[in-house]
Short mmCIF file of C-alpha atoms in Angstrom, two decimals:
data_model
loop_
_atom_site.label_atom_id
_atom_site.label_comp_id
_atom_site.label_asym_id
_atom_site.label_seq_id
_atom_site.Cartn_x
_atom_site.Cartn_y
_atom_site.Cartn_z
CA MET A 1 59.26 44.34 46.56
CA ASP A 2 62.80 43.90 45.91
CA ALA A 3 64.66 42.35 42.55
CA ALA A 4 65.00 38.93 44.14
CA ALA A 5 61.69 38.73 45.22
CA ALA A 6 59.92 40.02 42.25
CA ASP A 7 61.88 36.38 40.44
CA ASP A 8 60.32 34.36 42.86
CA TYR A 9 57.19 35.61 41.46
CA GLY A 10 57.41 35.64 38.15
CA ARG A 11 58.10 39.15 37.01
CA SER A 12 54.96 39.90 37.26
CA TYR A 13 53.28 43.68 37.17
CA HIS A 14 51.39 42.39 40.57
CA ALA A 15 54.78 41.78 41.76
CA ALA A 16 56.85 45.08 41.14
CA THR A 17 54.23 46.92 42.94
CA ALA A 18 53.51 44.59 45.76
CA VAL A 19 53.98 46.03 49.28
CA ALA A 20 56.91 44.49 51.77
CA ALA A 21 56.63 41.26 52.96
CA PRO A 22 58.63 39.79 55.02
CA GLU A 23 61.13 36.37 53.81
CA ARG A 24 60.30 33.25 56.29
CA PRO A 25 61.96 31.07 57.68
CA ALA A 26 61.66 26.97 56.70
CA LEU A 27 60.66 24.18 59.23
CA SER A 28 63.89 23.10 60.80
CA ILE A 29 62.14 21.31 63.43
CA ASP A 30 59.21 19.18 64.59
CA LEU A 31 55.77 20.69 65.38
CA ASP A 32 52.64 19.41 67.02
CA VAL A 33 49.61 21.26 66.21
CA ASP A 34 46.20 20.97 65.32
CA VAL A 35 45.83 21.41 61.49
CA CYS A 36 48.77 21.76 59.14
CA VAL A 37 47.81 23.60 56.01
CA ILE A 38 49.65 22.70 52.99
CA GLY A 39 49.86 25.61 49.78
CA ALA A 40 50.26 29.24 51.43
CA GLY A 41 48.15 29.92 48.85
CA LEU A 42 44.51 32.05 48.91
CA ALA A 43 42.64 28.40 50.17
CA GLY A 44 45.37 28.06 52.31
CA LEU A 45 46.26 31.26 53.75
CA THR A 46 42.03 31.68 54.10
CA THR A 47 41.21 28.56 56.09
CA ALA A 48 44.44 29.00 58.46
CA LEU A 49 42.96 32.89 59.80
CA GLU A 50 39.94 30.83 59.84
CA VAL A 51 40.84 27.99 61.43
CA ALA A 52 43.29 29.91 64.25
CA ARG A 53 40.39 32.95 64.70
CA LEU A 54 38.53 30.16 66.05
CA GLY A 55 41.42 28.96 68.65
CA TRP A 56 42.95 26.17 66.89
CA SER A 57 46.68 26.18 66.17
CA VAL A 58 48.01 25.80 62.80
CA VAL A 59 51.04 25.76 60.73
CA VAL A 60 50.92 26.47 57.28
CA LEU A 61 53.92 25.07 54.52
CA GLU A 62 54.23 26.86 51.52
CA ALA A 63 57.13 25.22 48.92
CA LYS A 64 57.88 28.52 47.85
CA ARG A 65 57.18 31.31 48.95
CA VAL A 66 53.31 33.03 50.08
CA ALA A 67 50.90 33.39 46.98
CA TRP A 68 54.09 32.25 44.28
CA SER A 69 51.28 30.32 41.89
CA ALA A 70 48.01 30.89 40.49
CA SER A 71 46.73 33.34 43.82
CA GLY A 72 49.66 35.86 43.29
CA ARG A 73 49.75 35.99 39.02
CA ASN A 74 45.97 35.62 38.74
CA CYS A 75 43.82 38.75 37.22
CA GLY A 76 42.30 39.80 40.34
CA PHE A 77 38.68 39.85 39.43
CA VAL A 78 36.63 38.99 43.03
CA LEU A 79 33.58 37.72 41.43
CA PRO A 80 29.87 35.92 42.25
CA GLY A 81 29.16 32.39 40.76
CA PHE A 82 30.91 28.85 39.47
CA ALA A 83 33.34 28.86 36.99
CA CYS A 84 30.37 26.48 35.83
CA ASP A 85 27.37 27.62 34.28
CA PRO A 86 24.36 28.01 36.85
CA ARG A 87 22.22 26.63 34.96
CA THR A 88 24.34 23.06 34.52
CA ILE A 89 24.25 23.40 39.10
CA VAL A 90 21.02 23.90 38.71
CA ALA A 91 20.47 20.76 36.56
CA ARG A 92 23.08 18.96 38.77
CA VAL A 93 21.64 19.28 42.42
CA GLY A 94 18.36 20.90 41.99
CA LEU A 95 17.22 24.70 42.04
CA ASP A 96 16.50 25.07 45.75
CA ARG A 97 20.84 23.26 46.32
CA ALA A 98 21.92 25.56 43.46
CA ARG A 99 20.36 29.00 45.42
CA GLN A 100 22.27 28.14 48.62
CA LEU A 101 25.91 27.48 45.75
CA TRP A 102 25.33 30.71 44.77
CA SER A 103 24.93 32.70 48.07
CA LEU A 104 28.13 30.81 48.88
CA SER A 105 29.58 32.48 46.10
CA GLU A 106 28.09 35.70 47.52
CA ALA A 107 29.64 35.11 50.52
CA GLY A 108 33.22 34.92 48.93
CA VAL A 109 33.06 37.92 47.12
CA ALA A 110 31.83 39.56 50.90
CA TYR A 111 34.24 37.83 52.48
CA VAL A 112 37.35 39.37 50.41
CA ARG A 113 35.74 42.42 50.97
CA THR A 114 35.78 42.46 54.42
CA ILE A 115 39.37 41.25 54.78
CA ILE A 116 40.78 44.49 52.90
CA ARG A 117 38.43 46.63 54.93
CA GLU A 118 39.14 45.39 58.34
CA ARG A 119 42.81 45.02 57.76
CA GLU A 120 43.11 48.35 55.56
CA LEU A 121 44.94 45.91 53.14
CA PRO A 122 48.21 48.70 51.30
CA GLY A 123 48.05 48.02 47.74
CA VAL A 124 45.07 46.12 47.01
CA GLN A 125 43.22 48.91 45.04
CA PRO A 126 39.46 47.65 44.64
CA ALA A 127 37.67 48.45 42.06
CA ARG A 128 33.70 48.11 41.62
CA GLY A 129 31.84 46.12 39.19
CA TRP A 130 32.14 43.41 36.38
CA LEU A 131 30.49 43.49 33.10
CA ASP A 132 30.37 40.15 31.29
CA VAL A 133 29.76 40.64 27.56
CA SER A 134 28.43 38.75 24.73
CA LYS A 135 30.12 38.90 21.28
CA THR A 136 27.06 38.17 19.36
CA ASP A 137 23.72 39.67 18.92
CA ASP A 138 22.26 36.89 20.51
CA LEU A 139 19.95 37.64 23.14
CA ASP A 140 18.25 33.96 24.08
CA ASP A 141 21.75 32.92 26.39
CA MET A 142 21.31 36.29 27.83
CA ASP A 143 18.20 36.20 28.58
CA ASP A 144 18.11 32.61 30.42
CA THR A 145 20.85 33.38 32.30
CA LEU A 146 19.26 36.64 33.92
CA ALA A 147 15.89 34.78 34.14
CA LEU A 148 18.32 32.15 36.89
CA LEU A 149 19.87 35.06 38.59
CA MET A 150 17.24 37.59 38.95
CA GLY A 151 13.90 35.37 39.07
CA GLU A 152 15.32 32.54 41.07
CA PHE A 153 18.49 33.15 42.49
CA GLY A 154 17.58 36.70 43.60
CA ALA A 155 20.70 37.98 42.48
CA ALA A 156 22.33 41.75 42.35
CA VAL A 157 23.04 41.82 38.61
CA GLU A 158 21.83 43.62 35.22
CA GLY A 159 20.81 43.31 31.91
CA TRP A 160 22.75 45.74 30.33
CA PRO A 161 21.30 46.77 26.25
CA VAL A 162 23.75 47.34 23.86
CA GLU A 163 23.50 51.79 23.59
CA GLN A 164 24.60 51.02 27.23
CA VAL A 165 27.19 48.87 26.87
CA ARG A 166 28.91 50.70 23.88
CA GLU A 167 28.30 53.88 25.96
CA HIS A 168 31.02 52.43 28.79
CA LEU A 169 32.87 50.27 26.05
CA ARG A 170 33.34 52.37 22.87
CA THR A 171 33.53 49.10 20.35
CA ASP A 172 31.03 47.36 17.83
CA ALA A 173 32.49 44.22 19.08
CA TYR A 174 30.61 44.04 21.93
CA PHE A 175 26.81 43.36 21.83
CA HIS A 176 24.86 42.79 25.24
CA ALA A 177 26.01 42.40 28.38
CA ILE A 178 25.07 41.45 32.50
CA HIS A 179 26.89 43.85 34.83
CA TYR A 180 27.30 42.80 38.27
CA PRO A 181 27.86 45.76 40.92
CA ASN A 182 29.11 43.71 43.32
CA ALA A 183 31.91 42.23 42.21
CA PHE A 184 34.87 44.26 42.31
CA HIS A 185 38.65 44.10 41.16
CA ILE A 186 42.15 44.33 43.02
CA GLN A 187 45.76 44.03 42.82
CA PRO A 188 45.63 40.14 43.97
CA LEU A 189 49.12 39.71 44.83
CA ASN A 190 49.04 42.28 47.54
CA TYR A 191 45.91 40.98 49.64
CA ALA A 192 47.53 37.19 49.36
CA LEU A 193 49.98 39.17 51.45
CA GLY A 194 47.52 40.96 53.37
CA LEU A 195 46.13 38.21 54.23
CA ALA A 196 48.94 35.81 55.52
CA ALA A 197 49.82 38.76 58.12
CA ALA A 198 46.59 39.02 59.05
CA ALA A 199 47.02 35.42 59.69
CA GLU A 200 50.30 35.01 61.47
CA ALA A 201 48.46 38.41 63.55
CA ALA A 202 46.02 35.61 64.45
CA GLY A 203 48.74 32.79 65.57
CA VAL A 204 49.69 31.03 62.41
CA ARG A 205 53.18 29.69 61.72
CA ILE A 206 53.82 29.79 57.76
CA PHE A 207 57.11 28.35 56.75
CA GLU A 208 58.12 29.01 52.96
CA GLY A 209 60.51 27.30 51.03
CA THR A 210 59.27 24.28 53.11
CA PRO A 211 58.01 21.45 50.60
CA ALA A 212 55.67 18.64 51.86
CA ARG A 213 57.37 15.49 51.13
CA GLU A 214 55.78 12.86 52.20
CA ILE A 215 51.80 12.39 53.66
CA ASP A 216 50.88 9.47 56.51
CA PRO A 217 47.35 10.12 56.80
CA ALA A 218 47.13 7.57 59.21
CA GLY A 219 45.60 7.26 62.33
CA VAL A 220 44.30 10.06 64.49
CA ARG A 221 47.68 12.24 64.45
CA LYS A 222 48.55 12.36 61.17
CA ARG A 223 52.18 13.19 59.95
CA VAL A 224 54.13 15.23 57.16
CA ALA A 225 57.40 14.90 56.09
CA THR A 226 59.38 18.10 54.68
CA PRO A 227 63.31 18.33 54.69
CA GLY A 228 63.74 20.20 58.12
CA GLY A 229 61.00 18.92 60.37
CA MET A 230 58.04 16.86 60.97
CA VAL A 231 55.07 17.95 61.51
CA ARG A 232 52.15 16.05 63.24
CA ALA A 233 48.06 17.46 63.18
CA GLY A 234 44.80 16.37 63.66
CA HIS A 235 43.86 17.41 60.02
CA VAL A 236 46.02 18.29 57.60
CA VAL A 237 44.43 20.59 54.72
CA LEU A 238 45.68 19.62 50.80
CA ALA A 239 46.08 23.34 49.36
CA GLY A 240 49.28 23.33 46.77
CA ASN A 241 47.13 24.11 43.69
CA VAL A 242 48.13 22.44 40.79
CA HIS A 243 51.34 21.09 42.75
CA MET A 244 50.41 18.43 44.47
CA GLY A 245 51.47 15.32 42.28
CA GLU A 246 54.57 14.32 44.23
CA ILE A 247 52.63 13.55 47.59
CA MET A 248 49.57 13.32 45.96
CA PRO A 249 49.68 11.47 42.78
CA GLN A 250 45.93 10.38 42.66
CA LEU A 251 44.79 14.17 43.86
CA ALA A 252 46.84 15.83 41.36
CA ALA A 253 45.95 13.40 38.42
CA THR A 254 41.70 14.45 39.22
CA VAL A 255 42.77 18.29 37.76
CA LEU A 256 44.52 19.81 34.71
CA SER A 257 46.87 21.87 35.20
CA ILE A 258 45.80 25.42 32.72
CA THR A 259 48.06 28.29 32.21
CA SER A 260 46.88 31.65 31.82
CA THR A 261 48.92 34.69 30.52
CA THR A 262 48.50 37.92 32.09
CA ALA A 263 49.63 40.90 30.57
CA VAL A 264 49.96 44.74 31.30
CA THR A 265 50.56 47.46 28.32
CA ALA A 266 52.87 50.39 28.52
CA PRO A 267 50.93 53.97 29.73
CA LEU A 268 48.13 54.72 27.46
CA GLY A 269 47.67 58.34 28.21
CA PRO A 270 44.35 59.88 27.37
CA ARG A 271 43.15 57.09 24.36
CA LEU A 272 42.66 54.34 27.01
CA ARG A 273 39.91 56.07 29.01
CA GLU A 274 38.49 57.72 25.42
CA ALA A 275 38.27 53.81 24.69
CA ILE A 276 37.28 52.17 27.98
CA ALA A 277 34.88 54.54 30.25
CA TYR A 278 34.14 51.98 33.02
CA PRO A 279 36.24 51.55 36.19
CA GLY A 280 36.05 47.59 36.80
CA ALA A 281 36.30 44.40 34.81
CA VAL A 282 35.61 43.14 32.05
CA SER A 283 34.76 39.47 30.41
CA ASP A 284 34.41 38.55 26.87
CA SER A 285 32.20 36.09 26.00
CA ARG A 286 34.83 33.27 24.60
CA PHE A 287 35.20 30.09 26.30
CA ALA A 288 38.81 30.74 26.90
CA ASN A 289 37.63 33.79 27.97
CA HIS A 290 39.78 37.33 27.70
CA HIS A 291 39.51 39.60 30.86
CA TYR A 292 41.11 42.98 31.03
CA ARG A 293 40.74 45.76 33.43
CA VAL A 294 42.20 49.62 33.44
CA ILE A 295 44.79 49.59 36.21
CA ASP A 296 47.14 52.51 37.09
CA GLY A 297 44.92 55.11 35.65
CA ASP A 298 46.30 54.51 31.59
CA ARG A 299 46.83 50.86 31.81
CA LEU A 300 46.02 48.01 30.36
CA LEU A 301 45.78 44.62 32.14
CA TRP A 302 44.47 41.97 29.85
CA CYS A 303 44.37 38.17 30.62
CA GLY A 304 43.57 34.98 29.21
CA GLU A 305 44.63 32.02 26.38
CA GLY A 306 43.99 29.37 28.84
CA THR A 307 46.15 26.25 27.79
CA CYS A 308 47.29 22.96 29.26
CA PHE A 309 50.36 23.70 27.40
CA PRO A 310 52.41 26.69 28.39
CA ARG A 311 54.25 29.26 26.04
CA ASP A 312 56.17 32.12 26.15
CA PRO A 313 54.32 35.09 27.94
CA MET A 314 55.27 37.88 26.32
CA LYS A 315 54.73 36.09 22.71
CA VAL A 316 51.37 35.30 23.71
CA ALA A 317 51.01 39.09 25.04
CA GLN A 318 52.21 40.39 20.99
CA ARG A 319 50.73 37.28 19.10
CA ALA A 320 47.42 36.82 20.50
CA PHE A 321 46.16 40.08 22.83
CA ALA A 322 48.12 42.75 20.62
CA PRO A 323 45.96 41.69 17.77
CA ALA A 324 42.86 40.55 20.20
CA ILE A 325 42.81 44.21 21.44
CA ALA A 326 43.37 45.95 18.19
CA SER A 327 40.31 43.93 17.23
CA VAL A 328 38.02 45.42 19.63
CA TYR A 329 39.09 48.81 20.41
CA PRO A 330 41.15 49.83 17.26
CA GLY A 331 41.23 53.55 18.05
CA LEU A 332 43.68 52.43 20.96
CA GLY A 333 46.39 52.36 18.06
CA PRO A 334 49.02 50.04 18.50
CA VAL A 335 50.11 49.11 22.31
CA GLU A 336 53.27 47.24 23.70
CA PHE A 337 53.64 45.59 27.01
CA THR A 338 56.28 45.85 29.97
CA HIS A 339 55.22 42.78 31.74
CA ALA A 340 54.00 39.45 31.09
CA TRP A 341 53.87 36.55 32.67
CA ASN A 342 51.99 32.84 33.40
CA GLY A 343 50.29 31.38 36.21
CA SER A 344 48.83 27.62 36.78
CA MET A 345 45.20 27.18 37.42
CA ALA A 346 43.92 23.20 38.29
CA PHE A 347 41.05 22.82 36.42
CA ALA A 348 38.10 19.80 37.33
CA ILE A 349 36.49 18.79 34.28
CA HIS A 350 33.31 19.18 36.17
CA ARG A 351 34.38 22.73 36.33
CA MET A 352 33.80 22.76 40.16
CA PRO A 353 36.23 23.44 43.09
CA GLN A 354 37.25 20.36 44.94
CA ILE A 355 36.31 21.79 48.29
CA GLY A 356 35.75 18.49 51.43
CA GLU A 357 37.02 16.05 53.53
CA ILE A 358 38.25 12.66 51.16
CA SER A 359 39.56 10.62 54.24
CA PRO A 360 39.35 11.21 57.73
CA GLY A 361 40.87 14.23 58.62
CA LEU A 362 42.42 14.86 55.35
CA TRP A 363 41.04 17.75 53.52
CA VAL A 364 41.22 19.31 49.95
CA ALA A 365 40.68 22.63 48.96
CA GLY A 366 41.75 23.07 44.71
CA ALA A 367 40.17 23.31 41.54
CA PHE A 368 39.60 26.29 41.40
CA ALA A 369 40.33 27.66 38.35
CA GLY A 370 38.14 30.45 36.61
CA HIS A 371 36.55 31.86 39.95
CA GLY A 372 39.36 31.41 42.43
CA LEU A 373 39.24 34.65 44.46
CA ASN A 374 35.63 34.21 45.97
CA THR A 375 35.90 30.14 45.79
CA THR A 376 39.00 30.15 47.55
CA ALA A 377 37.42 32.22 50.17
CA ILE A 378 34.64 29.65 50.80
CA ALA A 379 36.95 26.65 50.90
CA GLY A 380 38.27 28.27 53.52
CA ASN A 381 35.86 29.38 55.58
CA LEU A 382 34.06 25.71 55.43
CA ILE A 383 36.25 23.68 55.46
CA ALA A 384 37.55 25.90 59.45
CA ARG A 385 34.02 25.60 60.80
CA ALA A 386 33.72 21.42 59.39
CA ILE A 387 36.83 21.05 61.05
CA VAL A 388 36.46 23.15 63.99
CA GLU A 389 32.93 23.32 64.75
CA ASN A 390 31.05 20.42 62.55
CA ASP A 391 29.36 22.45 60.30
CA ASP A 392 27.97 20.15 57.40
CA THR A 393 27.50 23.56 55.07
CA VAL A 394 30.89 21.79 53.29
CA ARG A 395 28.84 19.16 51.90
CA GLN A 396 27.47 21.17 48.81
CA PHE A 397 30.14 20.59 47.51
CA GLU A 398 30.25 16.75 47.62
CA PRO A 399 28.26 16.20 43.81
CA TRP A 400 31.42 17.03 42.53
CA ASP A 401 33.78 14.27 43.40
CA LEU A 402 37.55 13.95 42.45
CA VAL A 403 37.33 12.89 39.08
CA TRP A 404 40.28 11.52 36.78
CA ALA A 405 40.94 14.40 34.35
CA GLY A 406 41.96 12.34 31.56
CA GLY A 407 46.36 12.43 31.95
CA THR A 408 47.65 13.39 28.63
CA ALA A 409 44.70 12.47 26.74
CA GLY A 410 42.86 14.25 28.74
CA ARG A 411 45.06 18.05 28.35
CA VAL A 412 45.18 17.08 24.49
CA LEU A 413 41.26 17.02 24.16
CA GLN A 414 40.93 20.14 26.51
CA GLU A 415 42.99 22.42 23.96
CA ALA A 416 41.38 20.71 21.32
CA ARG A 417 37.85 20.95 22.38
CA SER A 418 39.16 25.07 23.75
CA ARG A 419 40.89 25.53 20.06
CA LEU A 420 37.27 24.32 18.08
CA ARG A 421 35.15 26.19 20.31
CA ASN A 422 37.41 29.71 20.29
CA ARG A 423 36.85 29.49 16.33
CA ARG A 424 33.23 28.89 15.85
CA GLU A 425 32.99 31.99 18.27
CA ALA A 426 35.26 33.54 15.94
CA ILE A 427 33.33 32.74 13.09
CA GLU A 428 30.18 34.31 15.18
CA ALA A 429 31.50 37.22 16.76
CA GLY A 430 32.46 37.93 13.03
CA LEU A 431 29.13 37.31 11.53
CA ALA A 432 27.67 39.43 14.06
CA ARG A 433 29.79 42.53 13.43
CA SER A 434 28.71 42.01 10.12
CA ARG A 435 24.60 42.15 11.11
CA ASP A 436 25.60 45.03 13.16
CA ARG A 437 27.18 47.58 10.42
CA LYS A 438 23.94 46.43 7.85
CA ARG A 439 21.96 47.34 11.06
CA GLN A 440 23.87 50.80 11.21
CA ALA A 441 23.23 51.57 7.44
CA GLY A 442 19.73 50.60 7.48
CA ALA A 443 19.53 47.24 5.76
CA LEU A 444 18.63 45.19 8.93
CA PRO A 445 15.58 45.69 11.60
CA ARG A 446 17.38 47.39 15.16
CA TYR A 447 17.82 45.51 17.84
CA ARG A 448 14.75 44.69 19.88
CA GLN A 449 13.31 47.88 21.20
CA ASP A 450 12.32 46.69 24.74
CA ASP A 451 16.18 45.73 25.21
CA ASP A 452 15.26 44.58 28.66
CA PRO A 453 16.49 41.03 28.76
CA ALA A 454 14.46 39.10 31.64
CA ASP A 455 12.91 42.66 32.83
CA PRO A 456 15.36 43.33 35.13
CA PRO A 457 14.43 46.05 37.99
CA PRO A 458 16.35 50.14 37.57
CA PRO A 459 20.07 49.77 38.36
CA ALA A 460 21.31 48.95 41.37
CA ALA A 461 23.67 51.46 42.86
CA TRP A 462 27.21 50.36 43.14
CA ALA A 463 27.99 49.13 46.05
CA GLU A 464 31.20 50.57 47.64
CA VAL A 465 34.12 48.03 47.30
#
């Protein structure tokens, strides 16, 4: 990707390592199609591709560039589940429906893997595995989660004891972990660009630099006005992430815009592999999690510090990420960052995606913060099947309706809640490390010897990515 195009994507490392992508024209004529998708992110592109595969005509309108926002700026984790805790989902809809939702989340992961394989997407660089690590020595929460995921959902997960975690992540900051062997991580911008190419090969027309200015959802044929032309369609899919405020303020009011920062270090050489011997993605147990993974052999990609009030990304990297890395991996020594960028995610207060029909022929696909790569795949497939085949699986998400997010007050409350919880968790993590040092010195009993939460089966072989 050339320098001008990289500017369009926030000068991210993803843009610096992106495959070549065409600059698509703006809409300059009126069109009449079966489905109009607003937003060329992962949700919009997946919807368009699947609708086209089912034989209907589709146009995608994108105000900026393909995957310009969160879809091209995220940390690239392809994970099962949702941002909402699975126990909360069970409490909301019951065990049977929660199982079905978990299966859908795994299908979303499988879909991304299949697209990468079928299309032989260049530059995506999938690497398998995800560790969700605990920064405290309290096993109860992990035991409960494993019992639900393995015992009730039949999920392919494993409980890792302290010794196994520290064999792969050489730090005393982490204790037990849940390992997801079928999860993986990718270069997300290249995946999105490949998805766009797949959609166009299936007959989808994508127009960049084409903001939707007005939607008239009345009648059988909905109308979407843009600066250069009008689109008439039987169905309109709103897949514009946090950028729907101008044309759908009621929808925009149901999400908080959360800005997350991602940064990439300069090459760290052999010392990185000495500290991190795990090839997959890692998330810690903070409320506003830190996520990271090794990329290009000896660079560290670090992501987190979600906030409702965006800050300069390089300052976040230097003032928040660098101390966090030093705390977890002091042996790495000082790190420098070559790239840092922000991405904006839509976050619903119930922490579940917004997927479904909000009025006849008008669909929403949004609020994917926290688990965007699998849930955008879910949304695109379910909405396409609902539109073309009248499949009602999409109704699995009806319990999580469009709920007002609180406006400015909601942003302030979310920020305060996040800071207070992170402060509390930092204290708990510090106490856990203190207890750990005492255990090492023999002043406290060792970790429980079964160290086998929820009696998981023998470790499964890692799935090919």
